[in-house]
Amino acid sequence: MSHIKRILVTGGAGFLGSHLCERLVEAGHDVICLDNFFTSQKSNIERLLDFHNFEFIRHDITMPVWLEVDEIYNLACPAAPGHYQYNPIKTTKTSVMGAINVLGIAKRCRARVLQASTSEVYGDPEIHPQPESYRGNVNPIGPRACYDEGKRVAETLFMDYHRSNRVEIKIVRIFNTYGPRMHPYDGRVVSNFIRQAINDEPITLYGDGSQTRSFCYRDDLVEAMIRMMDCDGSFIGPVNIGNPHEFTIRQLAELVVKYTGSKSKFVHKPLPEDDPLQRQPDITLAKEKLDWEPKIELEAGLKATIEWFRNIDMSHYRAPTPNHD
């Protein structure tokens, strides 16, 4: 490798952050992982602690931090509805103050900074699939707004720092992602279904299970983020990162039951307020600008994720909030 970079990863002990840290450490970079462990686990980064080019800082990104870095990946924010709705004011502060604080570092250090935004900026979409040009259909006063609008404001801040202060920015909009190291109690469908299925518990379907999601495996997603950070500075995004193959929630539940050999039955609960009925990325831009598209099929990804769930000790994972089934 020609150039070793000093790279800060906020939310670096989380599901995606820890895997990103591994990739960057293995590439030889000096990696600083910053996390407050609200929804993440120290065990996610345990194997990295012995590496000379990895350091961990326990810190809340809503508070300023002074570091000298060349690149920043801003992944800090609870991303599962049960977690981000648990303390909605804190969620908004994490997105907004966190963005201000990392952009401040980037401005001072002349560092390139990538914002992990979300498909939730599209709300409950009226256009399908969703291209980056779609401005969204978000309820600004609903129970999900702390996350949706927090991430939208973060994108606004990134663009304004870029225009006003010439900060080098990158924005990726992440669609549903799954894989090993998902928090077992994050309340997302993949982890809920697998946890329920391996224990032969009833599997919870909200509504009739016909709502759709597009599931991207963790490794594919992290690869896209690294490509975005490393690509030509003139392409700043936003760019959709996700799997364009759409599945209903019921189809996902049936696959999980099949691959776990579970005896679980389905139970139905009412659909949560403002829960999007469709979610599918248009990844034309990612293919064109990053030469990227997902490689790992849902079957292979689910099997790897189920295997990981079978091999962890659930007692080592505490539910970050009371909002889990």
Coordinates of C-alpha atoms in Angstrom, one line a residue:
M1 CA 0.0 0.0 0.0
S2 CA 1.4 3.4 -1.0
H3 CA -0.1 5.6 1.7
I4 CA -1.0 4.9 5.2
K5 CA -4.0 7.0 6.3
R6 CA -5.2 8.0 9.8
I7 CA -8.9 7.1 9.7
L8 CA -11.5 7.9 12.3
V9 CA -14.6 5.6 12.4
T10 CA -17.4 7.0 14.6
G11 CA -19.8 4.2 15.7
G12 CA -16.9 1.9 15.0
A13 CA -17.9 -0.7 17.5
G14 CA -21.2 -1.2 15.9
F15 CA -22.4 -3.9 13.4
L16 CA -21.1 -2.2 10.3
G17 CA -18.5 0.0 12.0
S18 CA -16.6 -2.9 13.5
H19 CA -16.4 -4.7 10.1
L20 CA -15.3 -1.5 8.5
C21 CA -12.6 -1.1 11.1
E22 CA -11.4 -4.6 10.4
R23 CA -11.1 -3.9 6.7
L24 CA -9.2 -0.7 7.3
V25 CA -6.8 -2.2 9.9
E26 CA -6.1 -5.2 7.6
A27 CA -5.3 -2.7 4.8
G28 CA -2.6 -1.2 7.1
H29 CA -4.2 2.1 8.0
D30 CA -4.1 3.7 11.4
V31 CA -7.6 3.4 12.7
I32 CA -9.3 5.2 15.5
C33 CA -12.6 3.7 16.6
L34 CA -14.9 6.0 18.5
D35 CA -18.1 4.7 20.2
N36 CA -20.1 5.1 23.3
F37 CA -21.5 1.6 23.4
F38 CA -25.2 2.6 23.5
T39 CA -26.2 -0.1 20.9
S40 CA -22.8 -1.7 20.2
Q41 CA -20.7 -4.3 21.9
K42 CA -17.1 -4.2 23.0
S43 CA -16.8 -7.8 21.8
N44 CA -17.3 -6.6 18.2
I45 CA -13.8 -5.0 18.3
E46 CA -12.1 -7.3 20.9
R47 CA -9.9 -9.0 18.3
L48 CA -8.7 -5.6 17.0
L49 CA -7.4 -4.3 20.4
D50 CA -4.1 -6.1 20.1
F51 CA -3.3 -4.5 16.7
H52 CA -0.7 -1.7 16.8
N53 CA -2.6 0.3 14.2
F54 CA -5.9 0.3 16.0
E55 CA -7.1 2.4 19.0
F56 CA -10.4 2.7 20.7
I57 CA -11.9 5.9 22.3
R58 CA -15.0 5.6 24.4
H59 CA -16.8 8.9 23.6
D60 CA -20.2 10.3 22.7
I61 CA -20.0 12.1 19.4
T62 CA -22.6 14.7 20.5
M63 CA -19.7 16.2 22.4
P64 CA -16.7 17.7 20.5
V65 CA -13.5 15.7 20.1
W66 CA -10.1 16.9 18.8
L67 CA -8.2 14.4 16.7
E68 CA -5.7 14.6 13.8
V69 CA -7.0 12.4 10.9
D70 CA -7.0 12.2 7.1
E71 CA -10.4 10.5 6.7
I72 CA -13.6 10.1 8.8
Y73 CA -16.4 7.6 8.4
N74 CA -19.4 8.9 10.4
L75 CA -21.5 5.9 11.3
A76 CA -22.5 7.0 14.8
C77 CA -26.3 6.7 15.4
P78 CA -28.7 4.1 16.6
A79 CA -30.2 2.7 13.4
A80 CA -33.0 0.3 14.6
P81 CA -36.4 1.7 15.3
G82 CA -36.7 0.3 18.8
H83 CA -33.3 1.9 19.6
Y84 CA -33.7 5.3 18.0
Q85 CA -37.2 5.7 19.3
Y86 CA -36.1 4.8 22.9
N87 CA -34.5 8.3 23.3
P88 CA -35.6 10.3 20.3
I89 CA -34.1 13.6 21.4
K90 CA -30.7 11.9 21.8
T91 CA -31.1 10.3 18.4
T92 CA -31.6 13.7 16.7
K93 CA -28.7 15.2 18.6
T94 CA -26.5 12.3 17.6
S95 CA -27.2 12.9 13.9
V96 CA -27.1 16.7 14.0
M97 CA -24.4 17.4 16.7
G98 CA -22.4 14.4 15.5
A99 CA -22.4 15.7 12.0
I100 CA -21.3 19.2 13.2
N101 CA -18.5 17.7 15.3
V102 CA -17.1 15.4 12.6
L103 CA -17.4 18.2 10.0
G104 CA -15.5 20.5 12.3
I105 CA -12.7 18.0 12.5
A106 CA -12.7 17.6 8.7
K107 CA -12.6 21.3 8.2
R108 CA -9.7 21.8 10.6
C109 CA -7.7 18.8 9.4
R110 CA -8.7 19.1 5.7
A111 CA -9.9 15.5 6.0
R112 CA -12.3 13.7 3.7
V113 CA -15.5 12.7 5.6
L114 CA -18.2 10.2 4.6
Q115 CA -21.7 10.4 6.0
A116 CA -23.5 7.1 6.5
S117 CA -27.0 8.3 5.7
T118 CA -30.0 6.1 5.2
S119 CA -32.8 5.1 2.9
E120 CA -35.1 6.5 5.6
V121 CA -34.5 10.0 4.1
Y122 CA -37.1 8.8 1.5
G123 CA -39.7 8.1 4.2
D124 CA -42.6 6.0 2.9
P125 CA -41.8 6.4 -0.8
E126 CA -44.3 7.3 -3.5
I127 CA -41.7 6.4 -6.2
H128 CA -40.5 2.9 -6.6
P129 CA -37.6 2.0 -6.7
Q130 CA -36.1 5.1 -5.1
P131 CA -33.5 7.1 -7.1
E132 CA -31.2 9.6 -5.4
S133 CA -33.1 12.4 -7.0
Y134 CA -36.3 11.5 -5.1
R135 CA -36.8 14.0 -2.3
G136 CA -38.9 11.7 -0.1
N137 CA -42.2 11.5 1.8
V138 CA -41.3 11.9 5.4
N139 CA -43.6 12.7 8.3
P140 CA -41.6 15.4 10.2
I141 CA -43.6 14.9 13.5
G142 CA -44.0 11.2 13.6
P143 CA -42.3 8.6 15.9
R144 CA -39.7 7.8 13.3
A145 CA -38.9 11.5 12.5
C146 CA -36.0 11.7 15.1
Y147 CA -34.0 9.3 12.8
D148 CA -35.4 10.2 9.4
E149 CA -35.2 14.0 9.8
G150 CA -32.0 13.8 11.9
K151 CA -30.3 12.0 8.9
R152 CA -31.8 14.5 6.5
V153 CA -30.4 17.5 8.5
A154 CA -27.0 15.7 8.6
E155 CA -27.0 15.6 4.8
T156 CA -27.9 19.3 4.8
L157 CA -25.0 20.1 7.1
F158 CA -22.6 18.0 4.9
M159 CA -23.6 19.9 1.8
D160 CA -23.4 23.3 3.4
Y161 CA -19.9 22.6 4.9
H162 CA -18.9 21.4 1.4
R163 CA -20.3 24.6 -0.3
S164 CA -19.3 27.1 2.4
N165 CA -16.0 25.7 3.6
R166 CA -14.9 23.4 0.7
V167 CA -14.9 20.3 3.0
E168 CA -14.4 17.1 1.0
I169 CA -17.5 15.1 1.7
K170 CA -19.1 11.8 0.6
I171 CA -22.7 10.8 1.3
V172 CA -24.0 7.2 1.1
R173 CA -27.7 6.3 1.7
I174 CA -27.7 2.8 3.2
F175 CA -30.6 0.4 2.6
N176 CA -31.5 -2.6 4.8
T177 CA -28.3 -4.4 5.7
Y178 CA -27.8 -7.7 7.6
G179 CA -25.1 -10.1 8.6
P180 CA -23.0 -11.5 11.5
R181 CA -22.6 -9.0 14.4
M182 CA -26.1 -7.6 14.1
H183 CA -27.2 -7.0 17.6
P184 CA -29.5 -9.9 18.5
Y185 CA -31.9 -7.4 20.2
D186 CA -31.9 -4.6 17.6
G187 CA -35.5 -5.3 16.8
R188 CA -34.9 -5.6 13.0
V189 CA -36.6 -8.2 11.0
V190 CA -33.6 -10.4 10.2
S191 CA -32.3 -10.6 13.8
N192 CA -35.8 -10.9 15.3
F193 CA -36.7 -13.7 12.9
I194 CA -33.5 -15.6 13.4
R195 CA -33.6 -15.3 17.2
Q196 CA -37.2 -16.4 17.3
A197 CA -36.6 -19.3 14.8
I198 CA -33.6 -20.9 16.5
N199 CA -35.5 -20.9 19.8
D200 CA -38.7 -22.3 18.0
E201 CA -40.6 -19.2 19.3
P202 CA -43.5 -17.7 17.4
I203 CA -42.2 -15.4 14.6
T204 CA -43.7 -11.9 14.7
L205 CA -45.0 -10.5 11.4
Y206 CA -46.3 -6.9 11.4
G207 CA -49.4 -6.4 9.2
D208 CA -49.8 -9.2 6.7
G209 CA -46.1 -9.4 5.9
S210 CA -46.6 -8.1 2.4
Q211 CA -44.4 -5.0 2.9
T212 CA -41.1 -5.3 1.1
R213 CA -37.5 -4.7 1.9
S214 CA -34.2 -5.2 0.0
F215 CA -31.5 -6.9 2.1
C216 CA -27.9 -6.2 1.5
Y217 CA -25.2 -8.4 3.1
R218 CA -22.7 -6.6 5.4
D219 CA -19.6 -7.3 3.3
D220 CA -21.1 -5.9 0.1
L221 CA -22.2 -2.8 2.0
V222 CA -18.8 -2.1 3.6
E223 CA -17.0 -2.6 0.2
A224 CA -19.3 0.1 -1.3
M225 CA -18.5 2.5 1.5
I226 CA -14.7 2.1 1.0
R227 CA -15.1 2.5 -2.7
M228 CA -17.1 5.7 -2.2
M229 CA -14.5 7.1 0.2
D230 CA -11.6 6.2 -2.2
C231 CA -13.3 7.4 -5.5
D232 CA -12.7 10.6 -7.3
G233 CA -13.3 13.6 -5.0
S234 CA -15.6 15.2 -7.6
F235 CA -18.3 12.6 -6.9
I236 CA -19.7 13.4 -3.5
G237 CA -23.1 11.6 -3.8
P238 CA -25.6 11.0 -2.3
V239 CA -25.4 7.5 -3.6
N240 CA -27.8 4.6 -2.8
I241 CA -26.1 1.5 -1.4
G242 CA -28.2 -1.6 -1.1
N243 CA -29.5 -4.7 -2.8
P244 CA -32.0 -4.0 -5.6
H245 CA -33.7 -7.4 -5.2
E246 CA -36.9 -7.0 -3.3
F247 CA -38.5 -9.5 -0.9
T248 CA -41.6 -9.4 1.2
I249 CA -41.2 -9.7 4.9
R250 CA -43.2 -13.0 4.8
Q251 CA -40.8 -14.4 2.2
L252 CA -37.9 -13.6 4.5
A253 CA -39.6 -15.2 7.5
E254 CA -40.2 -18.4 5.4
L255 CA -36.5 -18.5 4.3
V256 CA -35.3 -18.1 8.0
V257 CA -37.6 -21.0 9.1
K258 CA -36.4 -23.1 6.2
Y259 CA -32.6 -22.6 6.9
T260 CA -32.9 -22.9 10.7
G261 CA -35.2 -26.0 10.5
S262 CA -37.4 -24.2 13.0
K263 CA -40.8 -25.3 14.2
S264 CA -41.9 -21.7 14.7
K265 CA -45.3 -20.5 13.7
F266 CA -46.2 -17.0 12.5
V267 CA -48.1 -14.5 14.6
H268 CA -49.4 -11.2 13.3
K269 CA -49.2 -7.8 15.0
P270 CA -50.4 -4.3 13.8
L271 CA -48.1 -2.5 11.4
P272 CA -46.1 0.3 13.3
E273 CA -46.9 3.9 12.5
D274 CA -45.2 5.3 9.5
D275 CA -43.6 2.0 8.7
P276 CA -42.6 2.1 5.0
L277 CA -44.6 -0.4 2.8
Q278 CA -41.9 -0.6 0.1
R279 CA -38.2 -0.1 0.2
Q280 CA -36.0 -0.8 -2.9
P281 CA -32.9 1.1 -4.0
D282 CA -32.2 2.2 -7.6
I283 CA -28.4 1.5 -7.7
T284 CA -27.7 2.8 -11.2
L285 CA -25.5 5.5 -9.8
A286 CA -23.4 3.1 -7.6
K287 CA -22.9 0.8 -10.6
E288 CA -21.8 3.7 -12.8
K289 CA -19.6 5.7 -10.3
L290 CA -18.3 3.0 -8.0
D291 CA -18.4 -0.1 -10.3
W292 CA -20.3 -1.7 -7.4
E293 CA -23.3 -4.0 -7.0
P294 CA -24.0 -6.6 -4.4
K295 CA -22.5 -10.0 -4.9
I296 CA -23.8 -12.1 -2.0
E297 CA -27.2 -13.6 -2.5
L298 CA -29.8 -13.6 0.3
E299 CA -29.6 -17.4 0.7
A300 CA -25.8 -17.4 1.3
G301 CA -26.0 -14.3 3.5
L302 CA -28.8 -15.6 5.7
K303 CA -27.0 -18.9 6.2
A304 CA -23.8 -17.1 7.4
T305 CA -25.9 -14.9 9.7
I306 CA -27.8 -17.8 11.2
E307 CA -24.5 -19.7 11.8
W308 CA -23.2 -16.7 13.7
F309 CA -26.4 -16.4 15.8
R310 CA -26.1 -20.1 16.7
N311 CA -22.5 -19.7 17.9
I312 CA -22.9 -16.6 20.1
D313 CA -23.8 -16.7 23.8
M314 CA -27.0 -14.6 24.0
S315 CA -26.4 -13.9 27.7
H316 CA -23.4 -11.7 26.6
Y317 CA -25.8 -9.4 24.8
R318 CA -28.0 -7.1 26.8
A319 CA -31.0 -5.4 25.1
P320 CA -29.9 -1.7 24.8
T321 CA -33.5 -0.6 25.4
P322 CA -36.7 -2.1 26.9
N323 CA -38.3 -2.0 23.4
H324 CA -37.6 -5.5 22.2
D325 CA -39.8 -8.5 21.7

